[in-house]
Amino acid sequence: MSSLLMPGFSQYRALGLRVKTDVPLDSIRLSDPFILADSNTATYYMTGTGGQLWKSKDLKTWTGPFTIIQHDPASWMGPQPMVWAAELHAYKGKYYNFATFTNRGQKIDTVKGNVIERRASHVLVSDKPDGPYVPMQDSIYLPADKPTLDGTFWIDQDGKPYMIYCHEWLQNWNGTMEKIELKPDLSGSIGEGRLLFRASDSPWSKEHDEAGNIVPNKVTDGPFLFRTQTGKLGMLWTSWVFDVYTQGVAYSESGALDGPWIHEKEPITPPNYGHGMLFRTFEGKLLMAVHSHSVSEDGRYIRIPHLFEVDDAGDKIVVRAPFQ
């Protein structure tokens, strides 16, 4: 573990690093936005792919980005891992960073000509919402020979903590959603992962196979668990409808993680929005954070965080108008 602590705001300015203030949300370029509304500091903390942090008091303007992840360069992650889909969760007096790390220097498999790099969901801890987030006891949460991503956090009906994550389609050719039990302090995992559902279970995701037939898409991406006000357990997750990035929702018939999971027939957000999560504002309004997905004229992907109002009064959530 590195002994260097992440610099604070004044130190960033002294170092000449590019921390900005009063940045509108739609001016930030960020995939997989995740917002922690921390009542202890009356501050919203937003992170996502890249692992950096933005702060806001009102969800309108933001300060950042700050570097908050302090991984172990001697671990399997290597000195400069890619960081995807970071999330912040408050739990039992501490703050936890669930993120996906990729070491591009380690190759774990080759499937259908695709070389698969070592990639896995992992958990770091901090005493403060703005970090630094550092490693805990277990250096590995998920199997080294299995590319996993987009780990998220949930306490199930049995009172135990779990990580819900995706086994990447590039290896199994039909992405899965899985769960694994975590230790009580989240410092490692217990046992093996268990299947919740497969990408092919979706009635709304679509792609063309090699023969041109329309089949379910292979991608599972971005799980997020929630309960409606009636107690119904749901899961947001994202895939594709041909070339359109799309988010759907499934509900557990048993009310527990093991399901069975019944997928809604239609997507829950407009086309080209996905990887969503839900949080409540300090005023009690339920919002969904997602990113929009578009392609510029020069072929680059553009991903911008957006907020939608959500109604969870019934057994199923309803996405309303964009948050103003």
mmCIF file of C-alpha atoms in Angstrom:
data_model
loop_
_atom_site.group_PDB
_atom_site.id
_atom_site.type_symbol
_atom_site.label_atom_id
_atom_site.label_comp_id
_atom_site.label_asym_id
_atom_site.label_seq_id
_atom_site.Cartn_x
_atom_site.Cartn_y
_atom_site.Cartn_z
ATOM 1 C CA MET A 1 0.000 0.000 0.000
ATOM 2 C CA SER A 2 1.340 3.424 -0.868
ATOM 3 C CA SER A 3 2.026 5.727 2.064
ATOM 4 C CA LEU A 4 1.107 8.817 0.047
ATOM 5 C CA LEU A 5 -2.193 10.367 1.099
ATOM 6 C CA MET A 6 -4.451 11.981 -1.435
ATOM 7 C CA PRO A 7 -4.054 15.796 -1.382
ATOM 8 C CA GLY A 8 -6.861 18.063 -0.221
ATOM 9 C CA PHE A 9 -8.368 20.947 -2.196
ATOM 10 C CA SER A 10 -5.726 23.517 -1.190
ATOM 11 C CA GLN A 11 -2.933 21.078 -2.000
ATOM 12 C CA TYR A 12 -4.451 20.399 -5.424
ATOM 13 C CA ARG A 13 -4.393 24.114 -6.180
ATOM 14 C CA ALA A 14 -0.798 24.403 -4.986
ATOM 15 C CA LEU A 15 0.202 21.495 -7.234
ATOM 16 C CA GLY A 16 -1.545 23.085 -10.187
ATOM 17 C CA LEU A 17 -3.937 20.179 -10.613
ATOM 18 C CA ARG A 18 -7.183 20.862 -12.396
ATOM 19 C CA VAL A 19 -9.789 21.065 -9.670
ATOM 20 C CA LYS A 20 -12.697 23.195 -10.876
ATOM 21 C CA THR A 21 -15.513 24.888 -8.992
ATOM 22 C CA ASP A 22 -19.114 25.748 -9.917
ATOM 23 C CA VAL A 23 -19.219 23.170 -12.712
ATOM 24 C CA PRO A 24 -22.771 22.418 -13.990
ATOM 25 C CA LEU A 25 -23.653 18.741 -13.995
ATOM 26 C CA ASP A 26 -24.134 18.633 -17.764
ATOM 27 C CA SER A 27 -20.616 20.022 -18.259
ATOM 28 C CA ILE A 28 -19.050 16.976 -16.574
ATOM 29 C CA ARG A 29 -17.988 14.042 -18.726
ATOM 30 C CA LEU A 30 -18.495 10.916 -16.628
ATOM 31 C CA SER A 31 -19.611 7.333 -17.196
ATOM 32 C CA ASP A 32 -21.543 5.329 -14.600
ATOM 33 C CA PRO A 33 -22.295 8.194 -12.179
ATOM 34 C CA PHE A 34 -22.984 7.212 -8.580
ATOM 35 C CA ILE A 35 -24.097 9.792 -5.998
ATOM 36 C CA LEU A 36 -23.808 9.383 -2.241
ATOM 37 C CA ALA A 37 -26.009 11.828 -0.301
ATOM 38 C CA ASP A 38 -24.087 12.066 2.963
ATOM 39 C CA SER A 39 -26.169 13.561 5.767
ATOM 40 C CA ASN A 40 -23.149 13.801 8.082
ATOM 41 C CA THR A 41 -21.535 16.419 5.864
ATOM 42 C CA ALA A 42 -24.692 17.679 4.077
ATOM 43 C CA THR A 43 -22.832 17.054 0.822
ATOM 44 C CA TYR A 44 -23.443 15.036 -2.341
ATOM 45 C CA TYR A 45 -20.445 12.996 -3.498
ATOM 46 C CA MET A 46 -20.372 11.753 -7.095
ATOM 47 C CA THR A 47 -17.959 9.217 -8.529
ATOM 48 C CA GLY A 48 -17.989 6.728 -11.410
ATOM 49 C CA THR A 49 -15.654 5.393 -14.077
ATOM 50 C CA GLY A 50 -12.195 6.833 -13.592
ATOM 51 C CA GLY A 51 -12.700 6.655 -9.826
ATOM 52 C CA GLN A 52 -12.411 10.388 -9.194
ATOM 53 C CA LEU A 53 -14.744 12.407 -6.973
ATOM 54 C CA TRP A 54 -16.992 15.446 -7.437
ATOM 55 C CA LYS A 55 -18.701 17.305 -4.553
ATOM 56 C CA SER A 56 -21.868 19.416 -4.475
ATOM 57 C CA LYS A 57 -24.201 21.009 -1.940
ATOM 58 C CA ASP A 58 -27.170 21.366 -4.295
ATOM 59 C CA LEU A 59 -26.755 18.853 -7.198
ATOM 60 C CA LYS A 60 -26.583 21.853 -9.554
ATOM 61 C CA THR A 61 -22.909 22.836 -9.479
ATOM 62 C CA TRP A 62 -19.952 20.660 -8.585
ATOM 63 C CA THR A 63 -16.341 20.908 -7.428
ATOM 64 C CA GLY A 64 -13.710 18.439 -8.628
ATOM 65 C CA PRO A 65 -12.358 16.133 -9.727
ATOM 66 C CA PHE A 66 -10.443 14.808 -6.700
ATOM 67 C CA THR A 67 -8.379 11.627 -6.652
ATOM 68 C CA ILE A 68 -9.578 9.452 -3.754
ATOM 69 C CA ILE A 69 -8.543 5.862 -4.551
ATOM 70 C CA GLN A 70 -5.284 4.624 -3.018
ATOM 71 C CA HIS A 71 -4.821 1.051 -4.248
ATOM 72 C CA ASP A 72 -1.830 -1.219 -3.595
ATOM 73 C CA PRO A 73 0.475 -1.051 -6.661
ATOM 74 C CA ALA A 74 2.101 -4.345 -5.607
ATOM 75 C CA SER A 75 -1.243 -6.150 -5.783
ATOM 76 C CA TRP A 76 -2.754 -7.907 -8.801
ATOM 77 C CA MET A 77 -4.069 -4.500 -9.940
ATOM 78 C CA GLY A 78 -0.591 -3.305 -10.877
ATOM 79 C CA PRO A 79 0.713 0.266 -10.633
ATOM 80 C CA GLN A 80 -1.841 1.973 -12.891
ATOM 81 C CA PRO A 81 -5.102 0.028 -13.138
ATOM 82 C CA MET A 82 -8.119 1.213 -15.056
ATOM 83 C CA VAL A 83 -11.001 2.055 -12.697
ATOM 84 C CA TRP A 84 -14.616 1.533 -13.784
ATOM 85 C CA ALA A 85 -18.013 2.158 -12.197
ATOM 86 C CA ALA A 86 -16.869 3.234 -8.729
ATOM 87 C CA GLU A 87 -19.593 3.512 -6.075
ATOM 88 C CA LEU A 88 -19.596 4.989 -2.554
ATOM 89 C CA HIS A 89 -21.585 3.362 0.251
ATOM 90 C CA ALA A 90 -21.895 4.378 3.908
ATOM 91 C CA TYR A 91 -22.058 1.340 6.227
ATOM 92 C CA LYS A 92 -21.604 0.953 9.989
ATOM 93 C CA GLY A 93 -19.741 4.211 10.481
ATOM 94 C CA LYS A 94 -17.349 3.851 7.561
ATOM 95 C CA TYR A 95 -17.413 4.521 3.827
ATOM 96 C CA TYR A 96 -16.764 1.896 1.180
ATOM 97 C CA ASN A 97 -15.672 2.262 -2.430
ATOM 98 C CA PHE A 98 -16.934 -0.554 -4.680
ATOM 99 C CA ALA A 99 -15.046 -0.345 -7.977
ATOM 100 C CA THR A 100 -13.861 -2.434 -10.916
ATOM 101 C CA PHE A 101 -10.108 -2.553 -11.488
ATOM 102 C CA THR A 102 -8.413 -3.730 -14.695
ATOM 103 C CA ASN A 103 -4.745 -4.660 -15.031
ATOM 104 C CA ARG A 104 -4.115 -4.483 -18.763
ATOM 105 C CA GLY A 105 -0.723 -6.136 -18.291
ATOM 106 C CA GLN A 106 -2.243 -9.429 -17.142
ATOM 107 C CA LYS A 107 -4.062 -11.676 -19.611
ATOM 108 C CA ILE A 108 -6.317 -14.352 -18.107
ATOM 109 C CA ASP A 109 -8.073 -15.910 -21.094
ATOM 110 C CA THR A 110 -8.667 -15.813 -24.851
ATOM 111 C CA VAL A 111 -12.199 -16.484 -26.107
ATOM 112 C CA LYS A 112 -13.190 -16.350 -29.781
ATOM 113 C CA GLY A 113 -10.031 -14.414 -30.553
ATOM 114 C CA ASN A 114 -10.586 -11.840 -27.790
ATOM 115 C CA VAL A 115 -7.765 -11.541 -25.272
ATOM 116 C CA ILE A 116 -9.297 -10.973 -21.826
ATOM 117 C CA GLU A 117 -7.419 -8.816 -19.340
ATOM 118 C CA ARG A 118 -7.532 -9.349 -15.593
ATOM 119 C CA ARG A 119 -10.526 -7.412 -14.299
ATOM 120 C CA ALA A 120 -12.431 -7.659 -11.033
ATOM 121 C CA SER A 121 -14.764 -5.852 -8.671
ATOM 122 C CA HIS A 122 -13.134 -4.894 -5.358
ATOM 123 C CA VAL A 123 -13.853 -2.917 -2.170
ATOM 124 C CA LEU A 124 -11.783 -0.190 -0.463
ATOM 125 C CA VAL A 125 -12.521 1.628 2.817
ATOM 126 C CA SER A 126 -12.262 5.113 4.325
ATOM 127 C CA ASP A 127 -13.293 6.938 7.486
ATOM 128 C CA LYS A 128 -14.481 9.876 5.356
ATOM 129 C CA PRO A 129 -16.725 10.088 2.286
ATOM 130 C CA ASP A 130 -14.018 11.928 0.319
ATOM 131 C CA GLY A 131 -11.341 9.374 1.151
ATOM 132 C CA PRO A 132 -8.661 8.350 0.761
ATOM 133 C CA TYR A 133 -10.027 4.841 0.127
ATOM 134 C CA VAL A 134 -7.485 2.136 0.951
ATOM 135 C CA PRO A 135 -7.308 -1.686 0.730
ATOM 136 C CA MET A 136 -8.614 -3.968 3.451
ATOM 137 C CA GLN A 137 -7.793 -7.539 4.475
ATOM 138 C CA ASP A 138 -8.482 -9.578 1.339
ATOM 139 C CA SER A 139 -6.444 -8.784 -1.762
ATOM 140 C CA ILE A 140 -8.909 -10.717 -3.961
ATOM 141 C CA TYR A 141 -12.728 -10.760 -3.675
ATOM 142 C CA LEU A 142 -13.554 -12.692 -6.854
ATOM 143 C CA PRO A 143 -11.779 -15.449 -8.848
ATOM 144 C CA ALA A 144 -8.627 -14.359 -10.660
ATOM 145 C CA ASP A 145 -9.557 -16.298 -13.815
ATOM 146 C CA LYS A 146 -12.976 -14.655 -14.155
ATOM 147 C CA PRO A 147 -13.497 -11.119 -15.536
ATOM 148 C CA THR A 148 -16.038 -9.401 -13.276
ATOM 149 C CA LEU A 149 -17.295 -5.842 -13.205
ATOM 150 C CA ASP A 150 -19.725 -3.274 -11.795
ATOM 151 C CA GLY A 151 -19.897 -4.618 -8.245
ATOM 152 C CA THR A 152 -22.580 -3.015 -6.073
ATOM 153 C CA PHE A 153 -23.682 -3.413 -2.432
ATOM 154 C CA TRP A 154 -26.803 -4.851 -0.826
ATOM 155 C CA ILE A 155 -27.967 -6.128 2.571
ATOM 156 C CA ASP A 156 -30.380 -8.984 1.880
ATOM 157 C CA GLN A 157 -33.310 -10.308 3.936
ATOM 158 C CA ASP A 158 -30.932 -12.574 5.857
ATOM 159 C CA GLY A 159 -29.174 -9.478 7.202
ATOM 160 C CA LYS A 160 -25.909 -10.408 5.460
ATOM 161 C CA PRO A 161 -23.939 -8.052 3.175
ATOM 162 C CA TYR A 162 -23.465 -9.012 -0.467
ATOM 163 C CA MET A 163 -21.710 -7.818 -3.581
ATOM 164 C CA ILE A 164 -23.789 -8.097 -6.755
ATOM 165 C CA TYR A 165 -21.663 -8.057 -9.907
ATOM 166 C CA CYS A 166 -21.508 -9.049 -13.569
ATOM 167 C CA HIS A 167 -19.490 -11.907 -15.041
ATOM 168 C CA GLU A 168 -18.420 -10.350 -18.323
ATOM 169 C CA TRP A 169 -19.900 -11.654 -21.550
ATOM 170 C CA LEU A 170 -16.522 -11.617 -23.300
ATOM 171 C CA GLN A 171 -15.665 -14.834 -21.472
ATOM 172 C CA ASN A 172 -18.973 -16.661 -21.052
ATOM 173 C CA TRP A 173 -20.658 -15.215 -24.174
ATOM 174 C CA ASN A 174 -23.865 -14.741 -22.179
ATOM 175 C CA GLY A 175 -23.213 -12.234 -19.397
ATOM 176 C CA THR A 176 -24.498 -13.102 -15.952
ATOM 177 C CA MET A 177 -25.628 -11.258 -12.843
ATOM 178 C CA GLU A 178 -24.242 -12.897 -9.707
ATOM 179 C CA LYS A 179 -23.968 -12.384 -5.940
ATOM 180 C CA ILE A 180 -21.286 -13.207 -3.398
ATOM 181 C CA GLU A 181 -21.506 -12.881 0.388
ATOM 182 C CA LEU A 182 -19.153 -10.392 2.042
ATOM 183 C CA LYS A 183 -17.540 -10.522 5.469
ATOM 184 C CA PRO A 184 -19.422 -8.511 8.117
ATOM 185 C CA ASP A 185 -16.915 -5.618 7.820
ATOM 186 C CA LEU A 186 -16.800 -5.969 3.987
ATOM 187 C CA SER A 187 -13.045 -6.724 4.185
ATOM 188 C CA GLY A 188 -13.361 -9.762 1.935
ATOM 189 C CA SER A 189 -15.748 -12.285 0.426
ATOM 190 C CA ILE A 190 -17.161 -15.567 1.725
ATOM 191 C CA GLY A 191 -17.642 -18.664 -0.407
ATOM 192 C CA GLU A 192 -18.364 -18.551 -4.118
ATOM 193 C CA GLY A 193 -20.560 -16.445 -6.367
ATOM 194 C CA ARG A 194 -24.085 -17.591 -7.215
ATOM 195 C CA LEU A 195 -26.045 -16.949 -10.404
ATOM 196 C CA LEU A 196 -29.033 -14.577 -10.266
ATOM 197 C CA PHE A 197 -29.851 -14.336 -13.992
ATOM 198 C CA ARG A 198 -28.323 -14.322 -17.465
ATOM 199 C CA ALA A 199 -28.310 -11.645 -20.152
ATOM 200 C CA SER A 200 -30.443 -13.897 -22.358
ATOM 201 C CA ASP A 201 -33.255 -13.765 -19.766
ATOM 202 C CA SER A 202 -34.020 -10.187 -20.832
ATOM 203 C CA PRO A 203 -37.112 -9.669 -23.023
ATOM 204 C CA TRP A 204 -36.045 -6.176 -24.151
ATOM 205 C CA SER A 205 -32.324 -6.356 -25.024
ATOM 206 C CA LYS A 206 -31.558 -7.292 -28.619
ATOM 207 C CA GLU A 207 -28.752 -7.863 -31.100
ATOM 208 C CA HIS A 208 -28.170 -9.693 -34.372
ATOM 209 C CA ASP A 209 -26.374 -13.026 -34.283
ATOM 210 C CA GLU A 210 -23.918 -14.164 -36.956
ATOM 211 C CA ALA A 211 -26.794 -15.341 -39.155
ATOM 212 C CA GLY A 212 -28.649 -12.033 -38.854
ATOM 213 C CA ASN A 213 -31.321 -13.342 -36.485
ATOM 214 C CA ILE A 214 -32.576 -11.100 -33.671
ATOM 215 C CA VAL A 215 -31.525 -12.573 -30.322
ATOM 216 C CA PRO A 216 -31.110 -11.263 -26.739
ATOM 217 C CA ASN A 217 -28.021 -9.140 -26.205
ATOM 218 C CA LYS A 218 -25.065 -10.758 -24.412
ATOM 219 C CA VAL A 219 -24.223 -7.830 -22.092
ATOM 220 C CA THR A 220 -25.015 -7.484 -18.389
ATOM 221 C CA ASP A 221 -23.937 -4.137 -16.958
ATOM 222 C CA GLY A 222 -24.505 -1.763 -14.043
ATOM 223 C CA PRO A 223 -26.632 -3.555 -11.398
ATOM 224 C CA PHE A 224 -28.241 -1.443 -8.676
ATOM 225 C CA LEU A 225 -30.604 -2.825 -6.012
ATOM 226 C CA PHE A 226 -33.531 -0.968 -4.414
ATOM 227 C CA ARG A 227 -36.816 -1.484 -2.594
ATOM 228 C CA THR A 228 -39.993 0.375 -3.410
ATOM 229 C CA GLN A 229 -42.085 1.888 -0.640
ATOM 230 C CA THR A 230 -44.243 -1.267 -0.724
ATOM 231 C CA GLY A 231 -41.161 -3.421 -0.055
ATOM 232 C CA LYS A 232 -40.704 -4.822 -3.573
ATOM 233 C CA LEU A 233 -37.057 -5.680 -4.364
ATOM 234 C CA GLY A 234 -35.906 -4.425 -7.741
ATOM 235 C CA MET A 235 -32.716 -4.262 -9.766
ATOM 236 C CA LEU A 236 -31.729 -1.707 -12.373
ATOM 237 C CA TRP A 237 -29.355 -3.059 -14.998
ATOM 238 C CA THR A 238 -28.192 -2.061 -18.467
ATOM 239 C CA SER A 239 -27.612 -3.734 -21.824
ATOM 240 C CA TRP A 240 -28.170 -2.818 -25.484
ATOM 241 C CA VAL A 241 -30.997 -2.758 -28.021
ATOM 242 C CA PHE A 242 -28.863 -3.209 -31.116
ATOM 243 C CA ASP A 243 -26.608 -0.105 -30.971
ATOM 244 C CA VAL A 244 -28.709 1.777 -28.385
ATOM 245 C CA TYR A 245 -27.478 1.817 -24.771
ATOM 246 C CA THR A 246 -30.557 0.857 -22.723
ATOM 247 C CA GLN A 247 -31.576 0.356 -19.101
ATOM 248 C CA GLY A 248 -34.157 -2.106 -17.862
ATOM 249 C CA VAL A 249 -35.427 -3.279 -14.495
ATOM 250 C CA ALA A 250 -36.203 -6.651 -12.924
ATOM 251 C CA TYR A 251 -38.114 -7.523 -9.749
ATOM 252 C CA SER A 252 -37.574 -10.415 -7.355
ATOM 253 C CA GLU A 253 -40.657 -12.561 -6.817
ATOM 254 C CA SER A 254 -39.347 -13.796 -3.453
ATOM 255 C CA GLY A 255 -38.234 -10.372 -2.240
ATOM 256 C CA ALA A 256 -34.684 -11.727 -1.805
ATOM 257 C CA LEU A 257 -31.569 -11.713 -3.974
ATOM 258 C CA ASP A 258 -32.074 -15.308 -5.082
ATOM 259 C CA GLY A 259 -35.207 -14.293 -6.964
ATOM 260 C CA PRO A 260 -36.539 -15.565 -9.250
ATOM 261 C CA TRP A 261 -36.003 -12.336 -11.172
ATOM 262 C CA ILE A 262 -38.825 -11.252 -13.481
ATOM 263 C CA HIS A 263 -37.801 -8.723 -16.095
ATOM 264 C CA GLU A 264 -40.032 -5.897 -17.241
ATOM 265 C CA LYS A 265 -40.809 -6.178 -20.949
ATOM 266 C CA GLU A 266 -39.866 -2.596 -21.785
ATOM 267 C CA PRO A 267 -36.851 -0.428 -20.857
ATOM 268 C CA ILE A 268 -37.311 1.983 -17.972
ATOM 269 C CA THR A 269 -35.391 5.014 -19.284
ATOM 270 C CA PRO A 270 -35.255 6.806 -22.644
ATOM 271 C CA PRO A 271 -32.922 5.421 -25.355
ATOM 272 C CA ASN A 272 -29.197 5.990 -24.853
ATOM 273 C CA TYR A 273 -29.403 6.377 -21.064
ATOM 274 C CA GLY A 274 -28.129 3.744 -18.668
ATOM 275 C CA HIS A 275 -26.040 2.455 -15.763
ATOM 276 C CA GLY A 276 -28.451 4.023 -13.290
ATOM 277 C CA MET A 277 -28.697 4.227 -9.514
ATOM 278 C CA LEU A 278 -31.191 5.723 -7.062
ATOM 279 C CA PHE A 279 -30.681 8.078 -4.124
ATOM 280 C CA ARG A 280 -32.757 10.446 -2.017
ATOM 281 C CA THR A 281 -31.987 14.135 -1.782
ATOM 282 C CA PHE A 282 -31.717 15.765 1.627
ATOM 283 C CA GLU A 283 -35.286 16.988 1.020
ATOM 284 C CA GLY A 284 -36.513 13.404 0.505
ATOM 285 C CA LYS A 285 -36.947 13.392 -3.286
ATOM 286 C CA LEU A 286 -36.011 10.142 -5.042
ATOM 287 C CA LEU A 287 -33.689 10.663 -8.018
ATOM 288 C CA MET A 288 -32.047 8.409 -10.566
ATOM 289 C CA ALA A 289 -28.501 9.176 -11.719
ATOM 290 C CA VAL A 290 -27.642 7.824 -15.176
ATOM 291 C CA HIS A 291 -25.317 8.751 -17.999
ATOM 292 C CA SER A 292 -26.333 9.548 -21.531
ATOM 293 C CA HIS A 293 -24.477 7.768 -24.307
ATOM 294 C CA SER A 294 -23.814 9.381 -27.672
ATOM 295 C CA VAL A 295 -21.165 9.352 -30.381
ATOM 296 C CA SER A 296 -19.510 12.503 -31.712
ATOM 297 C CA GLU A 297 -18.777 13.168 -35.372
ATOM 298 C CA ASP A 298 -15.212 11.954 -34.933
ATOM 299 C CA GLY A 299 -16.424 8.661 -33.417
ATOM 300 C CA ARG A 300 -15.690 9.357 -29.757
ATOM 301 C CA TYR A 301 -18.134 8.260 -27.072
ATOM 302 C CA ILE A 302 -19.649 11.108 -25.040
ATOM 303 C CA ARG A 303 -21.107 10.234 -21.643
ATOM 304 C CA ILE A 304 -22.744 12.890 -19.467
ATOM 305 C CA PRO A 305 -24.416 12.395 -16.053
ATOM 306 C CA HIS A 306 -28.136 13.199 -15.799
ATOM 307 C CA LEU A 307 -30.751 13.118 -13.037
ATOM 308 C CA PHE A 308 -34.375 11.976 -13.345
ATOM 309 C CA GLU A 309 -37.153 12.144 -10.765
ATOM 310 C CA VAL A 310 -38.521 8.735 -9.780
ATOM 311 C CA ASP A 311 -41.781 7.597 -8.161
ATOM 312 C CA ASP A 312 -41.423 4.470 -5.986
ATOM 313 C CA ALA A 313 -44.796 4.590 -4.211
ATOM 314 C CA GLY A 314 -46.070 1.364 -5.804
ATOM 315 C CA ASP A 315 -44.658 -2.083 -6.466
ATOM 316 C CA LYS A 316 -42.726 -0.761 -9.472
ATOM 317 C CA ILE A 317 -40.724 2.416 -9.933
ATOM 318 C CA VAL A 318 -41.740 4.975 -12.549
ATOM 319 C CA VAL A 319 -39.176 7.318 -14.081
ATOM 320 C CA ARG A 320 -40.566 10.858 -14.364
ATOM 321 C CA ALA A 321 -39.188 14.098 -15.799
ATOM 322 C CA PRO A 322 -35.559 15.198 -15.667
ATOM 323 C CA PHE A 323 -34.635 16.819 -12.361
ATOM 324 C CA GLN A 324 -34.552 20.605 -12.548
#
